[in-house]
Amino acid sequence: MNDALLIRIAEALERLAPPPPISADLQAAPAYVWDGQAIRAVEAFVPVDYALLTGIDAQKEALLANTRRLAAGHAAHDVLLWGARGTGKSAAVAAVVGLLQEEGENIALMQCAIDELATLPALFSLLRGTSRPFVLFLDDLGFDDQGAGDARALRSLLQGGTAARPTNVRLYVTSNRRHIVPRHLAEQDDPINPRDVVDDKMALSDRFGLSLGFHAIDQDAYVAIVEGYAATLGLTVDRLEAIQWATQRGSRSGRVAWQYVVELAGRNGLAI
């Protein structure tokens, strides 16, 4: 087979193969999404107003302080936000980034789907090419018993080494569980190194320097959240109806409060 034929075959294979994905400009957008292969810009980044997040003052202030240090290039923690669904964990992450951007800080949010954890080293390689600070957001993270390997891989990315996240990147992770990996009472009865079994499952959550708990709110806090959202739209709240809305859904949370305000806005012919 002559050289000319080999070149023609190689060129044909190149035409058949899809081009490598091109990642977005890391200085141009307020937020991005990592899809496992490339970084896509999110132009319409509209987080909840930081001031509207009610009932989680201590958590959002701690998160803001840590993120402000990251934006300034100072030492900052990876953060675990844990607690019940709808209590404002995800909203708080976006809100603090949005607030700092309004203040002129050159920080951005990068969201990664939890099923793309294996591709994080590739993402870190791309982010090492920029000095811009990034909050890498992993939403609703949790591992079952079969996911222990993924949990250990993530732990290694947090603790250092050649594949660890760059200094301009910090992981902000939300989870319904404080220790991310589930623990079972049966572990206490395991005859083979029971303490080691438990310690291994707790080790991932221990890698986060800042751990913020988001807890169920009481009725007054729930109504205050509803009233805060409604006030920004010029709406009047019927307290009893708002409470009934939450009762019917079996939950009092910031998410349920927002859903009620959406209902109220729709009745009044408003768009959100």
Tab-separated table of C-alpha atoms in Angstrom:
chain	number	residue	atom	x	y	z
A	1	MET	CA	0.000	0.000	0.000
A	2	ASN	CA	1.604	3.281	-1.117
A	3	ASP	CA	1.826	6.521	0.874
A	4	ALA	CA	-0.705	8.336	-1.302
A	5	LEU	CA	-3.367	5.710	-0.591
A	6	LEU	CA	-2.672	5.827	3.161
A	7	ILE	CA	-3.067	9.613	3.121
A	8	ARG	CA	-6.393	9.313	1.263
A	9	ILE	CA	-7.665	6.762	3.816
A	10	ALA	CA	-6.605	8.977	6.714
A	11	GLU	CA	-8.321	12.009	5.177
A	12	ALA	CA	-11.503	10.001	4.603
A	13	LEU	CA	-11.525	8.869	8.239
A	14	GLU	CA	-11.094	12.456	9.379
A	15	ARG	CA	-14.102	13.512	7.321
A	16	LEU	CA	-16.212	10.727	8.866
A	17	ALA	CA	-15.206	11.505	12.442
A	18	PRO	CA	-17.126	14.330	14.156
A	19	PRO	CA	-15.027	17.389	14.982
A	20	PRO	CA	-14.044	17.788	18.631
A	21	PRO	CA	-16.527	19.910	20.575
A	22	ILE	CA	-15.570	23.542	21.030
A	23	SER	CA	-15.967	24.981	24.502
A	24	ALA	CA	-17.363	28.434	25.145
A	25	ASP	CA	-15.312	31.518	25.947
A	26	LEU	CA	-14.729	31.273	29.706
A	27	GLN	CA	-14.674	35.052	30.123
A	28	ALA	CA	-17.859	35.902	28.222
A	29	ALA	CA	-20.850	34.488	30.143
A	30	PRO	CA	-22.168	34.660	33.710
A	31	ALA	CA	-22.855	30.908	33.878
A	32	TYR	CA	-21.972	27.714	32.054
A	33	VAL	CA	-22.924	24.050	31.790
A	34	TRP	CA	-20.430	21.201	31.418
A	35	ASP	CA	-21.997	18.369	29.398
A	36	GLY	CA	-19.142	15.916	29.814
A	37	GLN	CA	-17.399	16.943	26.595
A	38	ALA	CA	-17.611	20.702	26.251
A	39	ILE	CA	-18.526	23.853	28.157
A	40	ARG	CA	-21.692	25.633	27.009
A	41	ALA	CA	-22.473	29.231	27.911
A	42	VAL	CA	-25.724	30.121	29.686
A	43	GLU	CA	-26.586	33.651	28.622
A	44	ALA	CA	-29.954	33.858	30.433
A	45	PHE	CA	-28.675	33.502	33.991
A	46	VAL	CA	-31.402	34.979	36.209
A	47	PRO	CA	-30.918	33.810	39.803
A	48	VAL	CA	-33.276	34.613	42.648
A	49	ASP	CA	-32.539	37.953	44.285
A	50	TYR	CA	-30.252	37.314	47.273
A	51	ALA	CA	-32.358	39.602	49.465
A	52	LEU	CA	-35.488	37.514	48.781
A	53	LEU	CA	-34.052	34.367	50.349
A	54	THR	CA	-35.816	34.377	53.704
A	55	GLY	CA	-35.411	32.056	56.672
A	56	ILE	CA	-31.866	30.987	55.763
A	57	ASP	CA	-29.987	34.136	56.777
A	58	ALA	CA	-27.078	32.418	58.536
A	59	GLN	CA	-26.581	29.918	55.701
A	60	LYS	CA	-26.680	32.452	52.877
A	61	GLU	CA	-24.364	34.869	54.723
A	62	ALA	CA	-21.777	32.133	55.302
A	63	LEU	CA	-22.051	31.081	51.670
A	64	LEU	CA	-21.707	34.666	50.455
A	65	ALA	CA	-18.627	35.273	52.605
A	66	ASN	CA	-16.922	32.129	51.281
A	67	THR	CA	-17.822	32.946	47.668
A	68	ARG	CA	-16.615	36.521	48.077
A	69	ARG	CA	-13.201	35.164	49.121
A	70	LEU	CA	-13.143	32.880	46.081
A	71	ALA	CA	-14.005	35.815	43.797
A	72	ALA	CA	-11.156	37.834	45.318
A	73	GLY	CA	-8.637	35.049	44.770
A	74	HIS	CA	-8.328	34.309	48.483
A	75	ALA	CA	-8.499	30.951	50.250
A	76	ALA	CA	-12.026	29.528	50.133
A	77	HIS	CA	-13.756	26.275	51.022
A	78	ASP	CA	-15.526	23.651	48.994
A	79	VAL	CA	-19.101	23.748	50.295
A	80	LEU	CA	-21.698	21.085	51.093
A	81	LEU	CA	-25.274	22.367	51.358
A	82	TRP	CA	-27.464	19.640	52.820
A	83	GLY	CA	-31.051	19.329	53.949
A	84	ALA	CA	-34.623	18.808	52.852
A	85	ARG	CA	-35.783	19.484	49.317
A	86	GLY	CA	-37.063	22.953	48.550
A	87	THR	CA	-35.293	24.688	51.430
A	88	GLY	CA	-33.238	27.035	49.250
A	89	LYS	CA	-29.945	25.194	48.764
A	90	SER	CA	-29.725	25.547	44.985
A	91	ALA	CA	-31.279	29.008	44.990
A	92	ALA	CA	-28.690	30.214	47.500
A	93	VAL	CA	-25.777	29.065	45.323
A	94	ALA	CA	-27.062	30.898	42.251
A	95	ALA	CA	-28.089	33.942	44.284
A	96	VAL	CA	-24.659	34.565	45.813
A	97	VAL	CA	-22.948	34.263	42.428
A	98	GLY	CA	-25.506	36.629	40.904
A	99	LEU	CA	-25.047	39.155	43.714
A	100	LEU	CA	-21.266	39.188	43.350
A	101	GLN	CA	-21.604	39.633	39.588
A	102	GLU	CA	-23.850	42.641	40.234
A	103	GLU	CA	-21.093	44.020	42.445
A	104	GLY	CA	-18.650	43.730	39.550
A	105	GLU	CA	-16.838	40.548	40.528
A	106	ASN	CA	-15.603	38.395	37.648
A	107	ILE	CA	-16.905	35.107	39.050
A	108	ALA	CA	-19.009	32.544	37.181
A	109	LEU	CA	-21.150	29.496	37.880
A	110	MET	CA	-20.378	26.175	36.203
A	111	GLN	CA	-23.007	23.451	36.573
A	112	CYS	CA	-22.164	19.803	36.032
A	113	ALA	CA	-24.716	16.998	35.955
A	114	ILE	CA	-24.092	14.410	38.638
A	115	ASP	CA	-23.939	11.632	36.033
A	116	GLU	CA	-20.863	13.318	34.521
A	117	LEU	CA	-18.643	13.046	37.597
A	118	ALA	CA	-16.192	10.806	35.763
A	119	THR	CA	-15.455	13.652	33.330
A	120	LEU	CA	-14.506	16.211	35.998
A	121	PRO	CA	-10.739	15.780	35.441
A	122	ALA	CA	-11.282	16.847	31.809
A	123	LEU	CA	-13.272	19.869	32.964
A	124	PHE	CA	-10.575	20.781	35.468
A	125	SER	CA	-7.994	20.692	32.677
A	126	LEU	CA	-10.018	23.295	30.764
A	127	LEU	CA	-10.551	25.495	33.816
A	128	ARG	CA	-6.814	25.532	34.537
A	129	GLY	CA	-6.520	27.591	31.359
A	130	THR	CA	-8.251	30.588	32.938
A	131	SER	CA	-7.703	32.633	36.073
A	132	ARG	CA	-11.404	33.466	36.378
A	133	PRO	CA	-12.926	32.130	39.615
A	134	PHE	CA	-15.582	29.444	39.159
A	135	VAL	CA	-18.177	27.902	41.441
A	136	LEU	CA	-18.557	24.328	40.188
A	137	PHE	CA	-22.120	23.394	41.088
A	138	LEU	CA	-23.217	19.778	41.593
A	139	ASP	CA	-26.924	19.734	42.413
A	140	ASP	CA	-28.734	16.995	44.332
A	141	LEU	CA	-25.745	14.713	44.763
A	142	GLY	CA	-26.197	11.358	46.442
A	143	PHE	CA	-24.718	7.891	46.141
A	144	ASP	CA	-26.405	4.579	46.760
A	145	ASP	CA	-24.521	1.508	47.940
A	146	GLN	CA	-23.427	0.796	44.369
A	147	GLY	CA	-22.001	4.299	44.009
A	148	ALA	CA	-19.236	3.987	46.582
A	149	GLY	CA	-16.610	3.979	43.818
A	150	ASP	CA	-17.875	7.310	42.442
A	151	ALA	CA	-17.888	8.735	45.954
A	152	ARG	CA	-14.257	7.748	46.472
A	153	ALA	CA	-13.327	9.249	43.077
A	154	LEU	CA	-14.945	12.559	43.995
A	155	ARG	CA	-13.174	12.476	47.360
A	156	SER	CA	-9.818	12.140	45.629
A	157	LEU	CA	-10.592	15.141	43.410
A	158	LEU	CA	-11.258	17.205	46.526
A	159	GLN	CA	-8.242	16.125	48.557
A	160	GLY	CA	-5.506	17.042	46.077
A	161	GLY	CA	-3.189	15.510	43.523
A	162	THR	CA	-2.689	16.016	39.815
A	163	ALA	CA	-6.401	15.513	39.019
A	164	ALA	CA	-7.695	17.761	41.816
A	165	ARG	CA	-9.688	20.869	41.085
A	166	PRO	CA	-7.700	24.020	40.230
A	167	THR	CA	-7.128	26.761	42.798
A	168	ASN	CA	-9.610	29.082	41.036
A	169	VAL	CA	-12.408	26.487	41.324
A	170	ARG	CA	-14.440	25.401	44.335
A	171	LEU	CA	-17.137	22.731	44.435
A	172	TYR	CA	-20.555	23.687	45.790
A	173	VAL	CA	-22.591	20.521	46.268
A	174	THR	CA	-26.199	20.141	47.375
A	175	SER	CA	-27.469	16.919	48.889
A	176	ASN	CA	-30.492	15.709	50.809
A	177	ARG	CA	-28.154	13.839	53.161
A	178	ARG	CA	-25.521	15.316	55.416
A	179	HIS	CA	-23.081	12.511	54.672
A	180	ILE	CA	-24.049	12.157	50.960
A	181	VAL	CA	-23.469	8.386	50.994
A	182	PRO	CA	-26.280	6.587	52.876
A	183	ARG	CA	-25.529	4.905	56.165
A	184	HIS	CA	-27.391	1.916	57.569
A	185	LEU	CA	-27.843	0.708	61.111
A	186	ALA	CA	-26.619	-2.694	59.980
A	187	GLU	CA	-23.157	-1.198	59.503
A	188	GLN	CA	-22.817	-0.957	63.266
A	189	ASP	CA	-23.208	-4.750	63.462
A	190	ASP	CA	-20.749	-5.522	60.667
A	191	PRO	CA	-18.166	-7.896	62.200
A	192	ILE	CA	-15.475	-6.777	59.740
A	193	ASN	CA	-13.998	-3.411	60.756
A	194	PRO	CA	-17.366	-1.713	61.417
A	195	ARG	CA	-15.699	1.592	62.259
A	196	ASP	CA	-13.825	1.549	58.946
A	197	VAL	CA	-17.060	1.007	57.013
A	198	VAL	CA	-18.713	4.027	58.619
A	199	ASP	CA	-15.611	6.218	58.400
A	200	ASP	CA	-15.242	5.510	54.682
A	201	LYS	CA	-18.790	6.685	54.017
A	202	MET	CA	-18.346	9.823	56.117
A	203	ALA	CA	-15.003	10.673	54.530
A	204	LEU	CA	-16.487	12.391	51.469
A	205	SER	CA	-18.566	14.881	53.456
A	206	ASP	CA	-15.518	15.568	55.626
A	207	ARG	CA	-13.675	16.881	52.553
A	208	PHE	CA	-15.918	19.972	52.472
A	209	GLY	CA	-14.501	22.773	54.589
A	210	LEU	CA	-17.910	24.427	54.911
A	211	SER	CA	-21.042	22.369	55.609
A	212	LEU	CA	-24.360	24.255	55.747
A	213	GLY	CA	-27.561	22.616	56.949
A	214	PHE	CA	-30.917	23.738	55.537
A	215	HIS	CA	-33.764	22.680	57.776
A	216	ALA	CA	-37.548	22.572	57.597
A	217	ILE	CA	-39.101	25.963	58.300
A	218	ASP	CA	-41.977	26.822	60.610
A	219	GLN	CA	-45.269	28.368	59.551
A	220	ASP	CA	-44.290	31.970	60.262
A	221	ALA	CA	-41.075	31.651	58.252
A	222	TYR	CA	-42.990	30.092	55.367
A	223	VAL	CA	-45.523	32.944	55.301
A	224	ALA	CA	-42.694	35.480	55.468
A	225	ILE	CA	-41.132	33.926	52.383
A	226	VAL	CA	-44.475	34.063	50.556
A	227	GLU	CA	-44.946	37.704	51.497
A	228	GLY	CA	-41.413	38.567	50.410
A	229	TYR	CA	-41.890	37.045	46.965
A	230	ALA	CA	-45.360	38.563	46.594
A	231	ALA	CA	-44.201	42.061	47.570
A	232	THR	CA	-41.768	42.173	44.642
A	233	LEU	CA	-44.739	41.616	42.311
A	234	GLY	CA	-47.064	44.023	44.075
A	235	LEU	CA	-49.348	41.204	45.218
A	236	THR	CA	-51.335	40.936	48.431
A	237	VAL	CA	-51.184	37.617	50.276
A	238	ASP	CA	-54.048	35.877	52.043
A	239	ARG	CA	-52.156	34.295	54.952
A	240	LEU	CA	-54.695	31.521	55.537
A	241	GLU	CA	-54.789	30.604	51.864
A	242	ALA	CA	-51.001	30.499	51.712
A	243	ILE	CA	-50.942	28.158	54.709
A	244	GLN	CA	-53.616	25.970	53.146
A	245	TRP	CA	-51.544	25.770	49.953
A	246	ALA	CA	-48.605	24.379	51.935
A	247	THR	CA	-50.824	22.032	53.948
A	248	GLN	CA	-52.252	20.493	50.790
A	249	ARG	CA	-48.724	19.797	49.566
A	250	GLY	CA	-47.536	18.413	52.879
A	251	SER	CA	-44.536	20.724	52.969
A	252	ARG	CA	-43.482	24.209	54.017
A	253	SER	CA	-40.481	25.358	52.033
A	254	GLY	CA	-39.198	28.181	49.882
A	255	ARG	CA	-40.086	26.167	46.790
A	256	VAL	CA	-43.692	25.696	47.900
A	257	ALA	CA	-43.862	29.407	48.761
A	258	TRP	CA	-42.729	30.321	45.256
A	259	GLN	CA	-45.242	27.946	43.702
A	260	TYR	CA	-48.028	29.655	45.631
A	261	VAL	CA	-46.834	33.079	44.452
A	262	VAL	CA	-46.790	31.825	40.855
A	263	GLU	CA	-50.412	30.711	41.349
A	264	LEU	CA	-51.287	34.099	42.815
A	265	ALA	CA	-49.572	35.961	39.986
A	266	GLY	CA	-51.392	33.891	37.387
A	267	ARG	CA	-54.761	34.690	38.942
A	268	ASN	CA	-53.927	38.373	38.760
A	269	GLY	CA	-52.881	38.247	35.122
A	270	LEU	CA	-49.176	38.782	35.773
A	271	ALA	CA	-46.256	37.180	33.984
A	272	ILE	CA	-43.183	36.001	35.874
